[in-house]
Tab-separated table of C-alpha atoms and ligand atoms in Angstrom:
chain	number	residue	atom	x	y	z
Y	27	UNK	CA	110.635	139.488	46.392
Y	28	UNK	CA	114.321	138.882	46.768
Y	29	UNK	CA	113.980	137.112	50.080
Y	30	UNK	CA	112.218	134.209	48.381
Y	31	UNK	CA	115.082	133.613	45.960
Y	32	UNK	CA	117.196	130.602	46.703
Y	33	UNK	CA	120.918	130.604	46.279
Y	34	UNK	CA	121.570	130.990	42.621
Y	35	UNK	CA	123.637	128.909	40.211
Y	36	UNK	CA	127.432	128.800	40.465
Y	37	UNK	CA	129.080	132.034	39.468
Y	38	UNK	CA	130.402	132.760	36.030
Y	39	UNK	CA	134.084	133.437	35.426
Y	40	UNK	CA	133.305	137.165	35.017
Y	41	UNK	CA	131.529	137.285	38.378
Y	42	UNK	CA	134.396	135.475	40.090
Y	43	UNK	CA	136.642	138.063	38.515
Y	44	UNK	CA	134.609	140.867	40.120
Y	45	UNK	CA	135.156	139.293	43.535
Y	46	UNK	CA	138.868	139.017	42.904
Y	47	UNK	CA	139.077	142.633	41.681
Y	48	UNK	CA	137.287	144.022	44.737
Y	49	UNK	CA	139.544	142.138	47.094
Y	50	UNK	CA	142.649	143.311	45.232
Y	51	UNK	CA	141.454	146.927	45.304
Y	52	UNK	CA	140.899	146.828	48.993
Y	53	UNK	CA	144.209	145.077	49.591
Y	54	UNK	CA	146.042	147.706	47.602
Y	55	UNK	CA	144.287	150.937	48.642
Y	56	UNK	CA	142.642	150.175	51.985
Y	57	UNK	CA	144.380	150.028	55.343
Y	58	UNK	CA	144.702	146.453	56.532
Y	59	UNK	CA	142.985	146.812	59.888
Y	60	UNK	CA	140.433	144.041	59.189
Y	61	UNK	CA	140.595	140.447	57.991
Y	62	UNK	CA	137.206	139.995	56.281
Y	63	UNK	CA	135.876	136.762	54.836
Y	64	UNK	CA	136.477	136.753	51.055
Y	65	UNK	CA	132.930	137.697	50.045
Y	66	UNK	CA	131.860	140.943	48.337
Y	67	UNK	CA	128.300	141.895	49.243
Y	68	UNK	CA	126.212	144.144	47.059
Y	69	UNK	CA	122.625	143.819	48.278
Y	70	UNK	CA	120.724	143.078	51.461
Y	71	UNK	CA	117.146	142.521	52.511
Y	72	UNK	CA	115.905	141.300	55.881
Y	73	UNK	CA	118.180	138.493	57.078
Y	74	UNK	CA	119.750	137.921	53.657
Y	75	UNK	CA	122.609	139.462	51.699
Y	76	UNK	CA	123.775	138.771	48.149
Y	77	UNK	CA	127.319	138.840	46.806
Y	78	UNK	CA	128.518	140.239	43.471
Y	79	UNK	CA	128.353	136.726	42.052
Y	80	UNK	CA	124.626	136.498	42.818
Y	81	UNK	CA	124.922	134.078	45.723
Y	82	UNK	CA	122.587	134.491	48.681
Y	83	UNK	CA	123.723	134.251	52.302
Y	84	UNK	CA	122.008	134.437	55.659
Y	85	UNK	CA	123.667	137.214	57.646
Y	86	UNK	CA	124.347	135.714	61.059
Y	87	UNK	CA	126.574	138.541	62.273
Y	88	UNK	CA	124.212	141.499	61.761
Y	89	UNK	CA	127.175	143.903	61.747
Y	90	UNK	CA	127.890	143.017	65.387
Y	91	UNK	CA	124.203	143.640	66.289
Y	92	UNK	CA	123.877	146.941	64.424
Y	93	UNK	CA	121.334	145.246	62.153
Y	94	UNK	CA	118.868	143.936	64.732
Y	95	UNK	CA	116.017	145.201	62.525
Y	96	UNK	CA	117.430	143.386	59.466
Y	97	UNK	CA	118.840	144.864	56.278
Y	98	UNK	CA	116.974	147.859	54.862
Y	99	UNK	CA	113.902	147.594	57.043
Y	100	UNK	CA	111.173	149.278	54.940
Y	101	UNK	CA	109.943	151.496	57.772
Y	102	UNK	CA	113.446	152.817	58.451
Y	103	UNK	CA	114.085	153.271	54.717
Y	104	UNK	CA	110.915	155.367	54.532
Y	105	UNK	CA	111.820	157.476	57.565
Y	106	UNK	CA	115.322	158.114	56.274
Y	107	UNK	CA	114.104	159.038	52.779
Y	108	UNK	CA	111.544	161.403	54.211
Y	109	UNK	CA	114.143	163.104	56.371
Y	110	UNK	CA	116.649	163.263	53.483
Y	111	UNK	CA	114.148	165.419	51.632
Y	112	UNK	CA	113.708	167.788	54.588
Y	113	UNK	CA	116.892	168.470	56.581
Y	114	UNK	CA	120.052	166.475	57.333
Y	115	UNK	CA	122.403	168.501	59.511
Y	116	UNK	CA	122.212	171.618	61.616
Y	117	UNK	CA	124.978	171.098	64.188
Y	118	UNK	CA	123.937	171.692	67.762
Y	119	UNK	CA	124.441	175.431	67.322
Y	120	UNK	CA	120.739	175.394	66.384
Y	121	UNK	CA	117.808	173.206	67.365
Y	122	UNK	CA	116.235	170.803	64.893
Y	123	UNK	CA	112.708	169.402	64.943
Y	124	UNK	CA	113.754	165.728	65.158
Y	125	UNK	CA	116.071	165.868	68.176
Y	126	UNK	CA	113.406	166.754	70.752
Y	127	UNK	CA	111.102	163.857	69.862
Y	128	UNK	CA	114.102	161.493	69.638
Y	129	UNK	CA	115.491	162.253	73.105
Y	130	UNK	CA	112.026	162.156	74.674
Y	131	UNK	CA	111.177	158.829	73.038
Y	132	UNK	CA	114.527	157.231	73.932
Y	133	UNK	CA	114.311	158.427	77.547
Y	134	UNK	CA	110.766	157.102	77.807
Y	135	UNK	CA	111.672	153.737	76.366
Y	136	UNK	CA	114.846	153.207	78.409
Y	137	UNK	CA	113.523	154.844	81.587
Y	138	UNK	CA	116.006	157.688	82.117
Y	139	UNK	CA	115.651	161.435	82.618
Y	140	UNK	CA	118.297	162.544	80.117
Y	141	UNK	CA	120.137	161.435	77.022
Y	142	UNK	CA	123.259	162.712	75.289
Y	143	UNK	CA	123.346	161.692	71.604
Y	144	UNK	CA	126.597	160.846	69.811
Y	145	UNK	CA	127.502	158.846	66.693
Y	146	UNK	CA	129.779	155.834	67.166
Y	147	UNK	CA	129.631	153.501	70.124
Y	148	UNK	CA	133.133	154.454	71.240
Y	149	UNK	CA	132.065	158.105	71.442
Y	150	UNK	CA	129.131	157.211	73.674
Y	151	UNK	CA	131.513	155.246	75.940
Y	152	UNK	CA	133.844	158.252	76.061
Y	153	UNK	CA	130.827	160.398	76.931
Y	154	UNK	CA	129.968	158.068	79.824
Y	155	UNK	CA	133.578	158.134	81.045
Y	156	UNK	CA	133.591	161.932	81.050
Y	157	UNK	CA	130.194	162.056	82.786
Y	158	UNK	CA	131.149	159.741	85.653
Y	159	UNK	CA	134.509	161.404	86.173
Y	160	UNK	CA	132.944	164.862	86.383
Y	161	UNK	CA	130.196	163.473	88.637
Y	162	UNK	CA	132.956	162.096	90.857
Y	163	UNK	CA	134.592	165.503	91.212
Y	164	UNK	CA	131.405	167.584	91.426
Y	165	UNK	CA	129.161	165.276	93.473
Y	166	UNK	CA	131.282	162.675	95.232
Y	167	UNK	CA	134.134	164.981	96.169
Y	168	UNK	CA	136.956	162.983	94.619
Y	169	UNK	CA	140.173	165.058	94.557
Y	170	UNK	CA	140.965	166.555	91.130
Y	171	UNK	CA	142.371	164.126	88.544
Y	172	UNK	CA	142.185	161.119	90.895
Y	173	UNK	CA	138.978	159.461	89.713
Y	174	UNK	CA	139.115	155.727	89.099
Y	175	UNK	CA	136.861	153.548	86.978
Y	176	UNK	CA	136.763	149.782	87.425
Y	177	UNK	CA	136.583	147.729	84.218
Y	178	UNK	CA	136.680	144.010	83.404
Y	179	UNK	CA	139.245	141.735	81.839
Y	180	UNK	CA	138.139	140.800	78.329
Y	181	UNK	CA	136.243	144.075	77.944
Y	182	UNK	CA	135.426	145.630	74.598
Y	183	UNK	CA	134.235	149.225	74.642
Y	184	UNK	CA	135.620	150.578	71.361
Y	185	UNK	CA	138.853	151.758	69.770
Y	186	UNK	CA	139.776	155.222	70.992
Y	187	UNK	CA	143.151	155.565	72.679
Y	188	UNK	CA	141.558	155.972	76.118
Y	189	UNK	CA	139.378	152.896	75.634
Y	190	UNK	CA	142.058	150.573	74.214
Y	191	UNK	CA	144.275	151.715	77.068
Y	192	UNK	CA	142.202	149.611	79.491
Y	193	UNK	CA	141.689	146.671	77.113
Y	194	UNK	CA	143.336	143.370	78.052
Y	195	UNK	CA	143.730	142.395	74.396
Y	196	UNK	CA	147.369	142.968	73.351
Y	197	UNK	CA	146.425	143.386	69.700
Y	198	UNK	CA	144.168	146.336	70.528
Y	199	UNK	CA	146.816	148.114	72.631
Y	200	UNK	CA	150.278	147.323	71.386
Y	201	UNK	CA	152.022	150.313	69.890
Y	202	UNK	CA	149.284	152.797	70.736
Y	203	UNK	CA	150.438	154.090	74.123
Y	204	UNK	CA	150.850	156.139	76.231
Y	205	UNK	CA	147.392	155.550	77.642
Y	206	UNK	CA	144.934	157.429	79.826
Y	207	UNK	CA	145.347	156.550	83.521
Y	208	UNK	CA	142.490	155.997	85.972
Y	209	UNK	CA	141.255	152.501	85.146
Y	210	UNK	CA	141.435	149.354	87.265
Y	211	UNK	CA	140.910	145.827	85.945
Y	212	UNK	CA	139.083	142.967	87.653
Y	213	UNK	CA	138.185	139.488	86.376
Y	214	UNK	CA	134.805	139.513	84.607
Y	215	UNK	CA	132.028	138.150	86.787
Y	216	UNK	CA	133.824	138.536	90.132
Y	217	UNK	CA	131.882	140.708	92.621
Y	218	UNK	CA	134.478	140.204	95.371
Y	219	UNK	CA	137.227	141.480	93.115
Y	220	UNK	CA	135.022	144.463	92.331
Y	221	UNK	CA	134.677	145.223	96.019
Y	222	UNK	CA	138.428	144.862	96.546
Y	223	UNK	CA	139.130	147.233	93.644
Y	224	UNK	CA	136.952	150.011	95.051
Y	225	UNK	CA	138.251	152.906	97.116
Y	226	UNK	CA	137.252	156.503	97.902
Y	227	UNK	CA	138.288	157.620	94.427
Y	228	UNK	CA	136.215	155.014	92.575
Y	229	UNK	CA	133.539	156.775	90.556
Y	230	UNK	CA	132.179	153.988	88.373
Y	231	UNK	CA	132.127	150.367	87.317
Y	232	UNK	CA	131.957	150.055	83.519
Y	233	UNK	CA	130.721	146.653	82.333
Y	234	UNK	CA	129.079	144.716	79.507
Y	235	UNK	CA	126.159	142.546	80.738
Y	236	UNK	CA	127.459	139.877	78.325
Y	237	UNK	CA	130.899	140.271	76.784
Y	238	UNK	CA	130.209	140.082	73.055
Y	239	UNK	CA	133.622	140.617	71.498
Y	240	UNK	CA	135.367	138.499	74.135
Y	241	UNK	CA	133.414	135.548	72.705
Y	242	UNK	CA	129.850	135.887	74.005
Y	243	UNK	CA	130.937	135.420	77.618
Y	244	UNK	CA	127.948	135.166	79.960
Y	245	UNK	CA	128.860	136.050	83.577
Y	246	UNK	CA	127.839	133.853	86.529
Y	247	UNK	CA	124.170	134.192	87.570
Y	248	UNK	CA	123.540	137.237	89.700
Y	249	UNK	CA	126.828	138.967	88.861
Y	250	UNK	CA	125.269	142.178	87.569
Y	251	UNK	CA	122.713	142.184	90.411
Y	252	UNK	CA	125.536	141.813	92.965
Y	253	UNK	CA	127.620	144.460	91.251
Y	254	UNK	CA	124.663	146.862	91.213
Y	255	UNK	CA	124.024	146.370	94.938
Y	256	UNK	CA	127.685	146.864	95.757
Y	257	UNK	CA	127.870	150.009	93.622
Y	258	UNK	CA	124.822	151.452	95.366
Y	259	UNK	CA	126.292	150.701	98.794
Y	260	UNK	CA	129.632	152.294	97.932
Y	261	UNK	CA	128.341	155.347	96.065
Y	262	UNK	CA	129.809	154.148	92.784
Y	263	UNK	CA	127.981	154.544	89.467
Y	264	UNK	CA	127.121	151.417	87.513
Y	265	UNK	CA	127.711	152.024	83.801
Y	266	UNK	CA	126.351	149.343	81.444
Y	267	UNK	CA	127.708	149.212	77.920
Y	268	UNK	CA	124.688	147.801	76.062
Y	269	UNK	CA	125.904	148.799	72.622
Y	270	UNK	CA	125.871	145.147	71.554
Y	271	UNK	CA	123.553	143.522	74.121
Y	272	UNK	CA	120.880	146.228	74.058
Y	273	UNK	CA	117.834	146.926	71.920
Y	274	UNK	CA	116.439	143.418	71.991
Y	275	UNK	CA	119.480	141.326	71.145
Y	276	UNK	CA	119.462	139.113	74.262
Y	277	UNK	CA	115.691	138.731	74.504
Y	278	UNK	CA	115.028	141.787	76.669
Y	279	UNK	CA	115.123	145.396	75.562
Y	280	UNK	CA	118.330	145.676	77.632
Y	281	UNK	CA	120.357	142.719	78.905
Y	282	UNK	CA	120.616	144.355	82.379
Y	283	UNK	CA	116.914	143.611	82.760
Y	284	UNK	CA	117.709	139.890	83.020
Y	285	UNK	CA	119.191	140.775	86.431
Y	286	UNK	CA	116.508	143.374	87.215
Y	287	UNK	CA	119.227	145.990	87.194
Y	288	UNK	CA	118.792	149.602	86.166
Y	289	UNK	CA	122.309	150.944	85.539
Y	290	UNK	CA	123.068	154.539	86.560
Y	291	UNK	CA	124.428	155.151	83.079
Y	292	UNK	CA	123.285	153.192	80.036
Y	293	UNK	CA	125.253	153.248	76.784
Y	294	UNK	CA	123.546	152.360	73.498
Y	295	UNK	CA	124.610	152.397	69.861
Y	296	UNK	CA	124.715	149.965	66.948
Y	297	UNK	CA	121.019	148.977	66.385
Y	298	UNK	CA	119.956	152.469	67.487
Y	299	UNK	CA	120.859	153.411	63.905
Y	300	UNK	CA	118.924	150.468	62.441
Y	301	UNK	CA	121.855	149.487	60.225
Y	302	UNK	CA	121.562	152.777	58.319
Y	303	UNK	CA	123.509	155.424	60.099
Y	304	UNK	CA	125.765	155.663	63.158
Y	305	UNK	CA	123.727	156.763	66.156
Y	306	UNK	CA	124.762	156.239	69.772
Y	307	UNK	CA	123.830	157.711	73.120
Y	308	UNK	CA	124.564	157.780	76.827
Y	309	UNK	CA	121.552	157.864	79.148
Y	310	UNK	CA	121.389	158.818	82.825
Y	311	UNK	CA	119.304	160.779	85.283
Y	312	UNK	CA	119.835	164.479	85.891
Y	313	UNK	CA	122.160	163.950	88.853
Y	314	UNK	CA	124.780	162.557	86.483
Y	315	UNK	CA	123.923	164.120	83.136
Y	316	UNK	CA	123.649	167.628	84.541
Y	317	UNK	CA	127.428	167.667	85.055
Y	318	UNK	CA	127.561	168.673	81.402
Y	319	UNK	CA	127.206	172.383	80.782
Y	320	UNK	CA	127.289	174.208	77.437
Y	321	UNK	CA	130.673	173.686	75.816
Y	322	UNK	CA	131.887	170.941	78.171
Y	323	UNK	CA	131.200	168.175	75.644
Y	324	UNK	CA	129.919	167.937	72.097
Y	325	UNK	CA	129.876	166.476	68.614
Y	326	UNK	CA	129.247	168.117	65.246
Y	327	UNK	CA	127.075	165.270	64.002
Y	328	UNK	CA	125.665	164.052	67.346
Y	329	UNK	CA	121.898	164.539	67.469
Y	330	UNK	CA	121.586	165.617	63.838
Y	331	UNK	CA	118.083	165.468	62.349
Y	332	UNK	CA	118.843	162.592	59.981
Y	333	UNK	CA	120.279	160.517	62.836
Y	334	UNK	CA	117.344	161.399	65.075
Y	335	UNK	CA	114.754	160.459	62.430
Y	336	UNK	CA	116.530	157.161	61.695
Y	337	UNK	CA	116.874	156.335	65.399
Y	338	UNK	CA	113.213	157.101	66.084
Y	339	UNK	CA	112.161	154.706	63.320
Y	340	UNK	CA	114.696	152.096	64.475
Y	341	UNK	CA	113.289	152.179	68.011
Y	342	UNK	CA	109.687	152.005	66.766
Y	343	UNK	CA	110.498	148.849	64.787
Y	344	UNK	CA	112.083	147.181	67.821
Y	345	UNK	CA	109.098	147.976	70.047
Y	346	UNK	CA	106.200	147.524	67.636
Y	347	UNK	CA	107.543	144.326	66.067
Y	348	UNK	CA	108.291	142.959	69.559
Y	349	UNK	CA	111.831	142.050	68.491
Y	350	UNK	CA	113.064	141.488	72.056
Y	351	UNK	CA	110.286	139.009	72.846
Y	352	UNK	CA	110.878	137.334	69.492
Y	353	UNK	CA	114.640	137.082	70.171
Y	354	UNK	CA	113.939	135.432	73.539
Y	355	UNK	CA	111.646	132.854	71.987
Y	356	UNK	CA	113.518	132.024	68.791
Y	357	UNK	CA	116.908	132.367	70.489
Y	358	UNK	CA	116.068	129.831	73.208
Y	359	UNK	CA	114.878	127.347	70.601
Y	360	UNK	CA	117.902	127.950	68.323
Y	361	UNK	CA	120.432	127.605	71.139
Y	362	UNK	CA	118.758	124.321	72.095
Y	363	UNK	CA	119.063	123.057	68.526
Y	364	UNK	CA	122.741	124.061	68.409
Y	365	UNK	CA	123.379	122.212	71.673
Y	366	UNK	CA	121.767	119.077	70.258
Y	367	UNK	CA	124.243	118.873	67.386
Y	368	UNK	CA	126.544	115.960	68.212
Y	369	UNK	CA	129.907	117.466	67.312
Y	370	UNK	CA	133.386	116.340	68.334
Y	371	UNK	CA	134.585	119.927	67.829
Y	372	UNK	CA	132.227	121.962	70.003
Y	373	UNK	CA	133.270	122.663	73.590
Y	374	UNK	CA	130.290	124.820	74.565
Y	375	UNK	CA	127.265	126.706	73.240
Y	376	UNK	CA	126.503	129.830	75.258
Y	377	UNK	CA	124.617	133.079	75.102
Y	378	UNK	CA	121.221	134.604	75.581
Y	379	UNK	CA	118.444	135.430	73.143
Y	380	UNK	CA	119.969	135.716	69.682
Y	381	UNK	CA	123.493	136.443	70.907
Y	382	UNK	CA	125.041	132.995	70.757
Y	383	UNK	CA	128.625	131.782	70.800
Y	384	UNK	CA	129.727	128.300	69.750
Y	385	UNK	CA	133.114	127.579	71.331
Y	386	UNK	CA	135.387	125.380	69.215
Y	387	UNK	CA	137.726	123.054	71.115
Y	388	UNK	CA	141.382	124.053	71.011
Y	389	UNK	CA	142.388	120.683	69.552
Y	390	UNK	CA	139.927	121.215	66.652
Y	391	UNK	CA	141.842	124.245	65.412
Y	392	UNK	CA	140.580	127.776	65.154
Y	393	UNK	CA	137.058	129.037	64.523
Y	394	UNK	CA	137.997	130.777	61.267
Y	395	UNK	CA	137.924	127.644	59.037
Y	396	UNK	CA	134.473	126.826	60.442
Y	397	UNK	CA	133.310	130.310	59.389
Y	398	UNK	CA	134.813	129.816	55.939
Y	399	UNK	CA	132.999	126.496	55.613
Y	400	UNK	CA	129.737	128.138	56.696
Y	401	UNK	CA	130.289	130.835	54.079
Y	402	UNK	CA	130.582	128.203	51.348
Y	403	UNK	CA	127.163	126.957	52.470
Y	404	UNK	CA	125.512	130.375	52.365
Y	405	UNK	CA	125.871	131.358	56.020
Y	406	UNK	CA	127.867	134.403	57.087
Y	407	UNK	CA	129.181	134.163	60.626
Y	408	UNK	CA	132.431	135.575	61.943
Y	409	UNK	CA	134.822	134.227	64.505
Y	410	UNK	CA	135.334	136.318	67.597
Y	411	UNK	CA	138.720	135.777	69.068
Y	412	UNK	CA	140.244	132.516	67.956
Y	413	UNK	CA	137.835	129.882	69.202
Y	414	UNK	CA	134.299	131.246	69.057
Y	415	UNK	CA	131.810	131.281	66.185
Y	416	UNK	CA	129.182	133.934	66.907
Y	417	UNK	CA	125.614	133.401	65.720
Y	418	UNK	CA	123.723	136.686	65.960
Y	419	UNK	CA	121.271	136.982	63.061
Y	420	UNK	CA	118.974	139.993	62.685
Y	421	UNK	CA	116.158	139.747	65.237
Y	422	UNK	CA	113.574	139.638	62.457
Y	423	UNK	CA	114.759	136.114	61.567
Y	424	UNK	CA	112.006	133.511	61.656
Y	425	UNK	CA	112.210	130.034	63.076
Y	426	UNK	CA	111.565	128.664	59.571
Y	427	UNK	CA	114.536	130.595	58.189
Y	428	UNK	CA	116.769	129.196	60.931
Y	429	UNK	CA	115.406	125.681	60.361
Y	430	UNK	CA	116.545	126.000	56.769
Y	431	UNK	CA	120.199	126.674	57.714
Y	432	UNK	CA	120.457	124.337	60.702
Y	433	UNK	CA	121.406	121.235	58.647
Y	434	UNK	CA	124.309	123.159	57.069
Y	435	UNK	CA	125.452	124.467	60.459
Y	436	UNK	CA	125.229	120.934	61.876
Y	437	UNK	CA	127.260	119.536	59.001
Y	438	UNK	CA	130.004	122.130	59.449
Y	439	UNK	CA	130.152	121.705	63.228
Y	440	UNK	CA	130.203	117.905	62.929
Y	441	UNK	CA	132.766	117.608	60.153
Y	442	UNK	CA	134.815	120.726	60.799
Y	443	UNK	CA	134.195	121.954	57.268
Z	24	LIG	C1	130.780	147.677	69.031
Z	24	LIG	C2	130.924	147.991	70.466
Z	24	LIG	C3	131.470	149.218	70.891
Z	24	LIG	C4	132.052	150.235	69.924
Z	24	LIG	O1	131.113	150.715	69.013
Z	24	LIG	P1	131.650	151.465	67.684
Z	24	LIG	O2	130.388	151.968	67.038
Z	24	LIG	O3	132.349	150.440	66.866
Z	24	LIG	O4	132.543	152.562	68.123
Z	24	LIG	C5	131.518	149.463	72.237
Z	24	LIG	N1	131.069	148.569	73.136
Z	24	LIG	C6	130.542	147.385	72.762
Z	24	LIG	C7	130.051	146.441	73.805
Z	24	LIG	C8	130.471	147.046	71.422
Z	24	LIG	O5	129.986	145.855	71.055
């Protein structure tokens, strides 16, 4: 089995050439909207990936938590292959035999009455935005086109023009305006600011339980609980974007559960597709979801039978392999080990479950060189913003596998490379 292979011998000149060629190709023909680490991956299994030069790496990014089940989980491979031989796409003009079971199973698992399936995370966020706005007009009596949604500084909810319009990251916004109005910003973690931002036109508070892209920012204890109580009191919907924090990543099925909060609208994506296929969804009870009527919202690929079959298998793996419980246990131990590394460069280690950020001190330079040094030692992690190295391996990672990479991580964090 590939997973037992150790890192292989240094690459040959021909293999190094392949790496160079791939990078050149992408430089020349691909748009430059990413700055990837200079590694070309060609194979993956479980927590490991291999590059075109035959070197093995531990994947500690998991495609931003889209690979919670690990690379090519055999049960999801089997489900996808089976569905590929039956039916892949119908559009929603017709029913398909996978969608019904998928929406029932997801509702049951997450505890909601209704689900609206989409593809990318950003689309599910857009779906939630449309749902709460229409709920505001239909149910709350907000005057037409006046609905407001409160969002947090440092938010990341995707890349559509509406969503980047309320980002506080200049890079995400600059040059892409004009933007959709109707959003109000507050500092992340500040319930009083949330209260001050609310008025009669406020329909929702859209929030990440932990801000992943902002650098694994964990809010003060009780923030989500307080926000949920305030929302209830003021007749405002609480919308949790759990695209990154959900489906076991933080040690609970959903990170909101750490605060015993059940959001009015729950947004999921990423690991819902098991690392195979883009599947996302917005969940809510009938009072909110019933604002949608035939034709008012849709997606050609949303809820297609291949997506539904893959998502059903992805959910079964998370539940039956107890990945959330495992993430809680292994994550707590791993975060402890990271905190025990005596490093002059580390300002803070933070996170929950297997969503962990190591904050590099400003005077130690940026996080990127640390990630490059980790890569040279067979560990793929990616900086988020300038100063944070994110450690978020697939949830199937074992303690023994993490023990194997800890000395290399310690060396990099201690020496800076
Ligand atoms: C990744 C992410 C999104 C966007 O998902 P895409 O599939 O890239 O559109 C939205 N919200 C959060 C919290 C995310 O981490």
